[in-house]
mmCIF file of C-alpha atoms in Angstrom:
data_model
loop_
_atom_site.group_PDB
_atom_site.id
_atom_site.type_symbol
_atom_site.label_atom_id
_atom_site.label_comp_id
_atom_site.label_asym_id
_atom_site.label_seq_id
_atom_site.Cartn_x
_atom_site.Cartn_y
_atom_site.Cartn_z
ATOM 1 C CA UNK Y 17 93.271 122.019 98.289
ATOM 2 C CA UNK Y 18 96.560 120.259 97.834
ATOM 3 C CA UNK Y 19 98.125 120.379 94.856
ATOM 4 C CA UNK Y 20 98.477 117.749 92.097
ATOM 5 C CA UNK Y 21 101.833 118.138 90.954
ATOM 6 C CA UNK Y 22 103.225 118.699 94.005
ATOM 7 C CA UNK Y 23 101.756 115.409 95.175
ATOM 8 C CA UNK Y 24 103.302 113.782 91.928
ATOM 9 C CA UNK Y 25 106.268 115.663 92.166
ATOM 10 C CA UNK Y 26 107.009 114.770 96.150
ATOM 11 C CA UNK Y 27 106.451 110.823 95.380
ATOM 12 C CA UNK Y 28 108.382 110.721 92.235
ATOM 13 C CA UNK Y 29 111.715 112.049 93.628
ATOM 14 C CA UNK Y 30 114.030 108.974 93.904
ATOM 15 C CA UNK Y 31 114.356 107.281 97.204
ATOM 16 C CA UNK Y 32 110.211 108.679 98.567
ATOM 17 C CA UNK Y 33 107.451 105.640 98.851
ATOM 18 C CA UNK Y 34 104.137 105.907 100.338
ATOM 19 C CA UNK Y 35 105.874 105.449 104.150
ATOM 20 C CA UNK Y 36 108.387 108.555 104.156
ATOM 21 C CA UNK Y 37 105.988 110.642 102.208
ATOM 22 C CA UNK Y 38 103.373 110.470 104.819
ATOM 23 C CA UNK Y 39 106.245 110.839 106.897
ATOM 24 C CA UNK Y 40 107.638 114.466 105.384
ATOM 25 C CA UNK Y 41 103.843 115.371 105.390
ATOM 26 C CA UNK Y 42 103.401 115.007 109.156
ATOM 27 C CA UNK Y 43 107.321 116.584 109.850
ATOM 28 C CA UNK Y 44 106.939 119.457 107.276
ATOM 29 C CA UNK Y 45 102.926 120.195 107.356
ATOM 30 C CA UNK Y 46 102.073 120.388 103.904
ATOM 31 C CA UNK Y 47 103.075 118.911 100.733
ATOM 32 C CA UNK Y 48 104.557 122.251 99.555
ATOM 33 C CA UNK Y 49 106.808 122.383 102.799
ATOM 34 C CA UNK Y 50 108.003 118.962 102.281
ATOM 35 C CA UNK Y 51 108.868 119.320 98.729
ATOM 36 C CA UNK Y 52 111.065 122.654 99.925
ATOM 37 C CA UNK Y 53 113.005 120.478 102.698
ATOM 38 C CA UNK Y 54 113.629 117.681 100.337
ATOM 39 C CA UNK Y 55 114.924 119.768 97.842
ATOM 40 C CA UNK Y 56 118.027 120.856 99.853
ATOM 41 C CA UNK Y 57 119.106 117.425 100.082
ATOM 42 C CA UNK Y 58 117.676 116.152 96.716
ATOM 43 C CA UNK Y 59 117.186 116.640 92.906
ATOM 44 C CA UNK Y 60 113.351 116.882 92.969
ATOM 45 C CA UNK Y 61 111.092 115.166 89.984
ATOM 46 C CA UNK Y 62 110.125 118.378 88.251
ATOM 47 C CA UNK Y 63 107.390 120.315 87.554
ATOM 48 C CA UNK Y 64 107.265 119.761 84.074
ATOM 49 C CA UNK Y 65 107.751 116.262 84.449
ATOM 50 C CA UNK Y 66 104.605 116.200 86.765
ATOM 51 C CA UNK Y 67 102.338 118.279 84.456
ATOM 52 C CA UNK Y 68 103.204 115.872 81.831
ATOM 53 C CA UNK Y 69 102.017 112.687 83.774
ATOM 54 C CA UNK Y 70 98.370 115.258 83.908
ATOM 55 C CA UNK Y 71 98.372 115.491 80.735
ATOM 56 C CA UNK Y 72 99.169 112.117 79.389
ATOM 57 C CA UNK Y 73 96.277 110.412 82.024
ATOM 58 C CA UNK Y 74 93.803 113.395 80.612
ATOM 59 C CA UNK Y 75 94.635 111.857 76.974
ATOM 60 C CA UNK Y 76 93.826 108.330 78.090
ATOM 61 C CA UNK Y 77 91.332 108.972 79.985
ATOM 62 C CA UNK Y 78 92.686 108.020 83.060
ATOM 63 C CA UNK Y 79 91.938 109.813 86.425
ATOM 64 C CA UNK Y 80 94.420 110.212 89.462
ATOM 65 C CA UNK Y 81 93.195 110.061 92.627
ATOM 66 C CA UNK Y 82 95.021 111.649 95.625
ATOM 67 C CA UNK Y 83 94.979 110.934 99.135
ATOM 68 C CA UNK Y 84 93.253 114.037 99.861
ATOM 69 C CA UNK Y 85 90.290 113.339 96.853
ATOM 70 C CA UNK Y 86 86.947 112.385 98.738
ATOM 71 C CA UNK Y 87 86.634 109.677 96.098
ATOM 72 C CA UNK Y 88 90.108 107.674 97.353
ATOM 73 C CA UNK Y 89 88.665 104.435 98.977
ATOM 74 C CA UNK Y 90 88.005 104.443 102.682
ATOM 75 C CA UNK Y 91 89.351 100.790 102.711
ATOM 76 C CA UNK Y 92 93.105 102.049 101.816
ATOM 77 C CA UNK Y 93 93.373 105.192 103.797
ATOM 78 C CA UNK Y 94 93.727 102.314 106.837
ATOM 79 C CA UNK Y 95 97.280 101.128 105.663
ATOM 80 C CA UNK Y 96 100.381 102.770 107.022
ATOM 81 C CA UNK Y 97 101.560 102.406 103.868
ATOM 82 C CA UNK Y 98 98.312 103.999 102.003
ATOM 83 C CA UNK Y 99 99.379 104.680 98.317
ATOM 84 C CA UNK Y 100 99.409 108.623 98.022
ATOM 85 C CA UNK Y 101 98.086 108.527 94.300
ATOM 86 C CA UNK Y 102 96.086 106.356 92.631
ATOM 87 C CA UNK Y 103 95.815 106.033 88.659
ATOM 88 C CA UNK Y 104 92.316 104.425 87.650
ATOM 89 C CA UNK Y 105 90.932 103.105 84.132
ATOM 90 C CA UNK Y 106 87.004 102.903 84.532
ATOM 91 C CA UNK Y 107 84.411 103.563 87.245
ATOM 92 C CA UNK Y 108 86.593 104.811 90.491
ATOM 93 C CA UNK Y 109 83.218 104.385 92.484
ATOM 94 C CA UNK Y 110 83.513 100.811 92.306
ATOM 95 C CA UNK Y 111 86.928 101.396 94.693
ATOM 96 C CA UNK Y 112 84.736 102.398 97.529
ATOM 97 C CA UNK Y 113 81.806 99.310 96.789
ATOM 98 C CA UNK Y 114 80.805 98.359 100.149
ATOM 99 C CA UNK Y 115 81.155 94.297 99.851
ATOM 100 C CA UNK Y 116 84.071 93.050 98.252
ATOM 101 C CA UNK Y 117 86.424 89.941 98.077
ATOM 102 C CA UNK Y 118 89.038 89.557 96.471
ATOM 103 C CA UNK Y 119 90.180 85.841 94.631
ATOM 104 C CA UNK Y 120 93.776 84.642 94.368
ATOM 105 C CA UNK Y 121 95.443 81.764 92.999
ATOM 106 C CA UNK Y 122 98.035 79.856 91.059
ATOM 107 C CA UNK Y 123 99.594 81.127 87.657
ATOM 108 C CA UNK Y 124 99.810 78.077 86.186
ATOM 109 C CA UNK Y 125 96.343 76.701 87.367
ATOM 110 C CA UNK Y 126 94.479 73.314 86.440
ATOM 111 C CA UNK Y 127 91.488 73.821 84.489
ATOM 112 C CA UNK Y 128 89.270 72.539 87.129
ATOM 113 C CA UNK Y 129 91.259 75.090 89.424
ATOM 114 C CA UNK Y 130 90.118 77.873 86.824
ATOM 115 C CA UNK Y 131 86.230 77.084 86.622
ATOM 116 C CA UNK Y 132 86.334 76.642 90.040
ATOM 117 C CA UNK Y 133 87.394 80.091 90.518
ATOM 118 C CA UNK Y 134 85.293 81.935 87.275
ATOM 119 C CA UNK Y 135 81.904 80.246 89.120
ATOM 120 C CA UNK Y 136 83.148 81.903 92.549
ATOM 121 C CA UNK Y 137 83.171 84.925 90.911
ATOM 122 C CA UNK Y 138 80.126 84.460 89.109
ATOM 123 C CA UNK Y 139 78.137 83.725 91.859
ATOM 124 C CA UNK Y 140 79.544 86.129 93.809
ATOM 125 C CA UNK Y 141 78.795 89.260 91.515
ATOM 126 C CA UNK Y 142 75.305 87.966 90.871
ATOM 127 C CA UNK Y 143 74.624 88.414 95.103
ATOM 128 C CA UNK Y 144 75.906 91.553 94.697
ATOM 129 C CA UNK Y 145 79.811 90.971 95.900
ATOM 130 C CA UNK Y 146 82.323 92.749 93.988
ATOM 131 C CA UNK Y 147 85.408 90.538 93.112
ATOM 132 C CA UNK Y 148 89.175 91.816 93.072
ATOM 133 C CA UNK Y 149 91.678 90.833 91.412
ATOM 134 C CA UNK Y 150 95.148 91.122 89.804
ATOM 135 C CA UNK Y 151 94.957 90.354 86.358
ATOM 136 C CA UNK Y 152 97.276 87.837 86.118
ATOM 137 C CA UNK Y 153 97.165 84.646 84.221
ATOM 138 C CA UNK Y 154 95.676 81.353 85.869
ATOM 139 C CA UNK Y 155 92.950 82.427 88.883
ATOM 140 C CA UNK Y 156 93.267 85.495 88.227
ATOM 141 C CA UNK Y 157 91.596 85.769 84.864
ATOM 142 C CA UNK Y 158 89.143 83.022 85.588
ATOM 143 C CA UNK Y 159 87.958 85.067 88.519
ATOM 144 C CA UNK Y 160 87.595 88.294 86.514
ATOM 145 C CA UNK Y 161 86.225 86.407 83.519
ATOM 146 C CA UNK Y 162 83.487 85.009 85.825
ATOM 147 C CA UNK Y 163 82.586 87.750 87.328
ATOM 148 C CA UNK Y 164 82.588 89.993 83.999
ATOM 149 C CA UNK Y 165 79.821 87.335 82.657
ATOM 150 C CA UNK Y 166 77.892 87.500 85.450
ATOM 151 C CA UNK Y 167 74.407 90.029 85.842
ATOM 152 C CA UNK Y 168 73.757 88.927 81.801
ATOM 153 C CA UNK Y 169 77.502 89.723 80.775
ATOM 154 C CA UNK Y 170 77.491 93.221 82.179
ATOM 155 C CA UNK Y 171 79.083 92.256 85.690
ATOM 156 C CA UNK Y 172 82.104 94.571 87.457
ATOM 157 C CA UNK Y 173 85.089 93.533 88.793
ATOM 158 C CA UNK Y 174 88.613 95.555 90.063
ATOM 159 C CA UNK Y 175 91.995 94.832 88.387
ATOM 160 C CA UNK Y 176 94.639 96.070 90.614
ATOM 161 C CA UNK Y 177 98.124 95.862 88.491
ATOM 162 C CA UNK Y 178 101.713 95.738 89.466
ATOM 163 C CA UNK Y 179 102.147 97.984 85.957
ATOM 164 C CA UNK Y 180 100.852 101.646 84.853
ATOM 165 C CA UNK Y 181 97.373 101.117 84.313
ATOM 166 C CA UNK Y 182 98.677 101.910 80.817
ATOM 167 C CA UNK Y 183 100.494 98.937 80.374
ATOM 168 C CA UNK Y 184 98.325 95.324 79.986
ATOM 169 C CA UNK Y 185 100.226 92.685 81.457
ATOM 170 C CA UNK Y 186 100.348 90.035 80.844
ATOM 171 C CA UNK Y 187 99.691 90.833 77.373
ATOM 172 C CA UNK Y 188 97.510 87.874 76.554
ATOM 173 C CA UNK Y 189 95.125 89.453 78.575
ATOM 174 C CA UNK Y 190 94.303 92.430 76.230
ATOM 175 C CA UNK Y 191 90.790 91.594 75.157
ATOM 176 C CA UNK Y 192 90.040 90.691 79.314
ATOM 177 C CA UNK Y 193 91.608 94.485 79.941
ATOM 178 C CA UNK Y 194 89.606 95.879 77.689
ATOM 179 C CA UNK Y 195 86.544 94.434 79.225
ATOM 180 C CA UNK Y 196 87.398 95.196 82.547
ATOM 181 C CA UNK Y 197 88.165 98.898 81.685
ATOM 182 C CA UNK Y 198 84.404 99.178 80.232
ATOM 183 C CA UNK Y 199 82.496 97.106 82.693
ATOM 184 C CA UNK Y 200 84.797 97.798 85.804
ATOM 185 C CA UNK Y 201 87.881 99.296 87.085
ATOM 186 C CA UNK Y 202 91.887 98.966 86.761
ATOM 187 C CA UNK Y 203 93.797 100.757 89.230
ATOM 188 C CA UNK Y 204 97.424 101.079 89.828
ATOM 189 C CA UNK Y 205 99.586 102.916 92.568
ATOM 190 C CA UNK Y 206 102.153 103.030 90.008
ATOM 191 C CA UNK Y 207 103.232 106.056 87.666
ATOM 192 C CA UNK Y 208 101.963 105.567 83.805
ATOM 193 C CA UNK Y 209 104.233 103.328 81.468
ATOM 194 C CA UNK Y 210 105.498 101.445 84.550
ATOM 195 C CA UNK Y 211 106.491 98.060 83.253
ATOM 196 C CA UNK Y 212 106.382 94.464 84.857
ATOM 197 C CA UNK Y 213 109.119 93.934 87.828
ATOM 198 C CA UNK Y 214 108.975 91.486 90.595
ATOM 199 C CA UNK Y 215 109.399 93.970 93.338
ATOM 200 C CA UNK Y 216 106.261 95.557 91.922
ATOM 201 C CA UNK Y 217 103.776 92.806 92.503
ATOM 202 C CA UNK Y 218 103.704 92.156 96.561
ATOM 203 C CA UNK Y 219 103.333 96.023 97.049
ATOM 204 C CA UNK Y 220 100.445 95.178 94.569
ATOM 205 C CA UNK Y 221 98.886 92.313 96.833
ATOM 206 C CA UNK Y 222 98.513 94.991 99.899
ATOM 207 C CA UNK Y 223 95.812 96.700 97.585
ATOM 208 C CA UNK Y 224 93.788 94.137 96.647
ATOM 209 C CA UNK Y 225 94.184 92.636 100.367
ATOM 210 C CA UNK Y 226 92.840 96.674 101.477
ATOM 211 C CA UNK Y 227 89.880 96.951 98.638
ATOM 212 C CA UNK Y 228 88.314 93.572 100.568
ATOM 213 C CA UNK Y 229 86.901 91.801 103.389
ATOM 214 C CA UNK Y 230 88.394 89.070 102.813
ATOM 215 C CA UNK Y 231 90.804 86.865 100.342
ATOM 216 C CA UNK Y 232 90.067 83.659 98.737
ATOM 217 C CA UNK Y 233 92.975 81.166 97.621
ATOM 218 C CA UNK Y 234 92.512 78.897 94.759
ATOM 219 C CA UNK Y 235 95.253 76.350 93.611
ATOM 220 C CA UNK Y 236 98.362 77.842 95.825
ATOM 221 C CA UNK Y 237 101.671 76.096 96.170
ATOM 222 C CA UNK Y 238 103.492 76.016 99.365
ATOM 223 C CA UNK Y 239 106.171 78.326 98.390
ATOM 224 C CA UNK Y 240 103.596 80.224 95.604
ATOM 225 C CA UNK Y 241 103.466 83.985 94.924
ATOM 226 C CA UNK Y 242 99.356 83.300 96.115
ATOM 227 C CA UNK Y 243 100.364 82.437 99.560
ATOM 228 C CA UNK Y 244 102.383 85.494 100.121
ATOM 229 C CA UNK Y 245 100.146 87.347 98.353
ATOM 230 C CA UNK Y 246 97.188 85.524 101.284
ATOM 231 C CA UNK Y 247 100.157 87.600 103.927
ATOM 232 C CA UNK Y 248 98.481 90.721 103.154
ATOM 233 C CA UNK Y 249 95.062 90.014 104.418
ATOM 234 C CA UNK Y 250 96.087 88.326 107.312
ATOM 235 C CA UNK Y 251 98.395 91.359 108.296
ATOM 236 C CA UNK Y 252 95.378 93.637 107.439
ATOM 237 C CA UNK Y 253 93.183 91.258 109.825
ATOM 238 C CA UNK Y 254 90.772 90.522 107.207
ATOM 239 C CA UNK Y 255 89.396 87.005 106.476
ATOM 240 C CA UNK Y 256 91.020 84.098 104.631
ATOM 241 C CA UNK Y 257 89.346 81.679 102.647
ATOM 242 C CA UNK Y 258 90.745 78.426 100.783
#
């Protein structure tokens, strides 16, 4: 069985993503091997450093899910680009629900633009279709919110954030994260306490474009974060709706 730390430890040494640690996997053989080659080129992320990312996901209650766990999602083992680990908040079945799509929109959305999107959702989760996310303001929200409300208020729905699953951003989504953690799932490909940064949030989009069949785009300018995040889906060769 392949080791935890060395997993952390391999994809937290500076300069190795999700592409060139699949690629010292397949060179070296094993996740052990790699972390020996890389280390006579490179300060490695330590041990102890790794064992204390364990220990402060046991204490929140957070599980990490590896590449190698039966229960990563079948979805995201087809990307090149795969994320090795996976840090959830809530039910990690919901990762591998068979019928999901995944709603999209505008930051700064109309209101019509937001009920628009929460009775998607709603109607969505009550047939059964699980609805993805990112947690952001505007669509976002409204698409979570509708489908949290939905199947008498006890509906699911998947936050994937651009952040540690740790950190609840945007913070005037607190009581919404909250919910979400109880009645769903927040996941994150990034290490615990990672905060907001721009480069974060289209390596984000690739998830939530992976956990679904398809992506729907409410309220998107033409030069919006939405309509690069509706790239991701069409590279994947899923469906777009509008």
């Amino acid at each position: 069985m392949t080791n935890l730390v060395e997993i952390i430890r391999l994809l937290n040494t500076d300069g190795i993503g999700p592409v060139s640690f699949y690629k010292l996997l397949k060179q070296h053989g094993s996740v052990s091997a790699a972390l020996d080659a890389v280390a006579q080129r490179k300060q490695l992320f330590s041990q102890a450093a790794a064992e204390d990312v364990i220990a402060k996901a046991d204490n929140l209650g957070v599980k990490i899910i590896s590449y190698a766990d039966e229960a990563y999602p079948e979805n995201l083992r087809q990307l090149n680009d795969a994320p090795p680990l996976l840090y959830v908040l809530g039910n990690p079945a919901l990762l591998n629900y068979p019928a999901a799509i995944s709603i999209v929109g505008a930051r700064n959305a109309t209101i019509g633009g937001r009920k628009m999107a929460s009775h998607i959702a709603y109607d969505l989760t009550e047939q059964d279709v699980l609805v993805v996310s990112g947690m952001a303001l505007g669509i976002d929200g409204a698409a979570h919110k509708g489908a949290l409300y939905a199947k008498h208020q006890k509906g699911a729905t998947v936050a994937v954030l651009g952040t540690g699953v740790d950190e609840i951003y945007p913070p005037e989504h607190r009581d919404l994260y909250e919910q979400i953690r109880h009645q769903g799932v927040i996941v994150s490909e990034f290490s615990l306490s990672t905060k907001a940064q721009i480069s974060n949030f289209p390596r984000r989009n690739r998830i939530i474009a992976a956990l679904s069949a398809g992506t729907l785009v409410v309220e998107a300018g033409l030069h919006s974060g939405s309509l690069i995040t509706a790239k991701s889906p069409l590279e994947q060769g899923k469906e777009i709706f509008a």
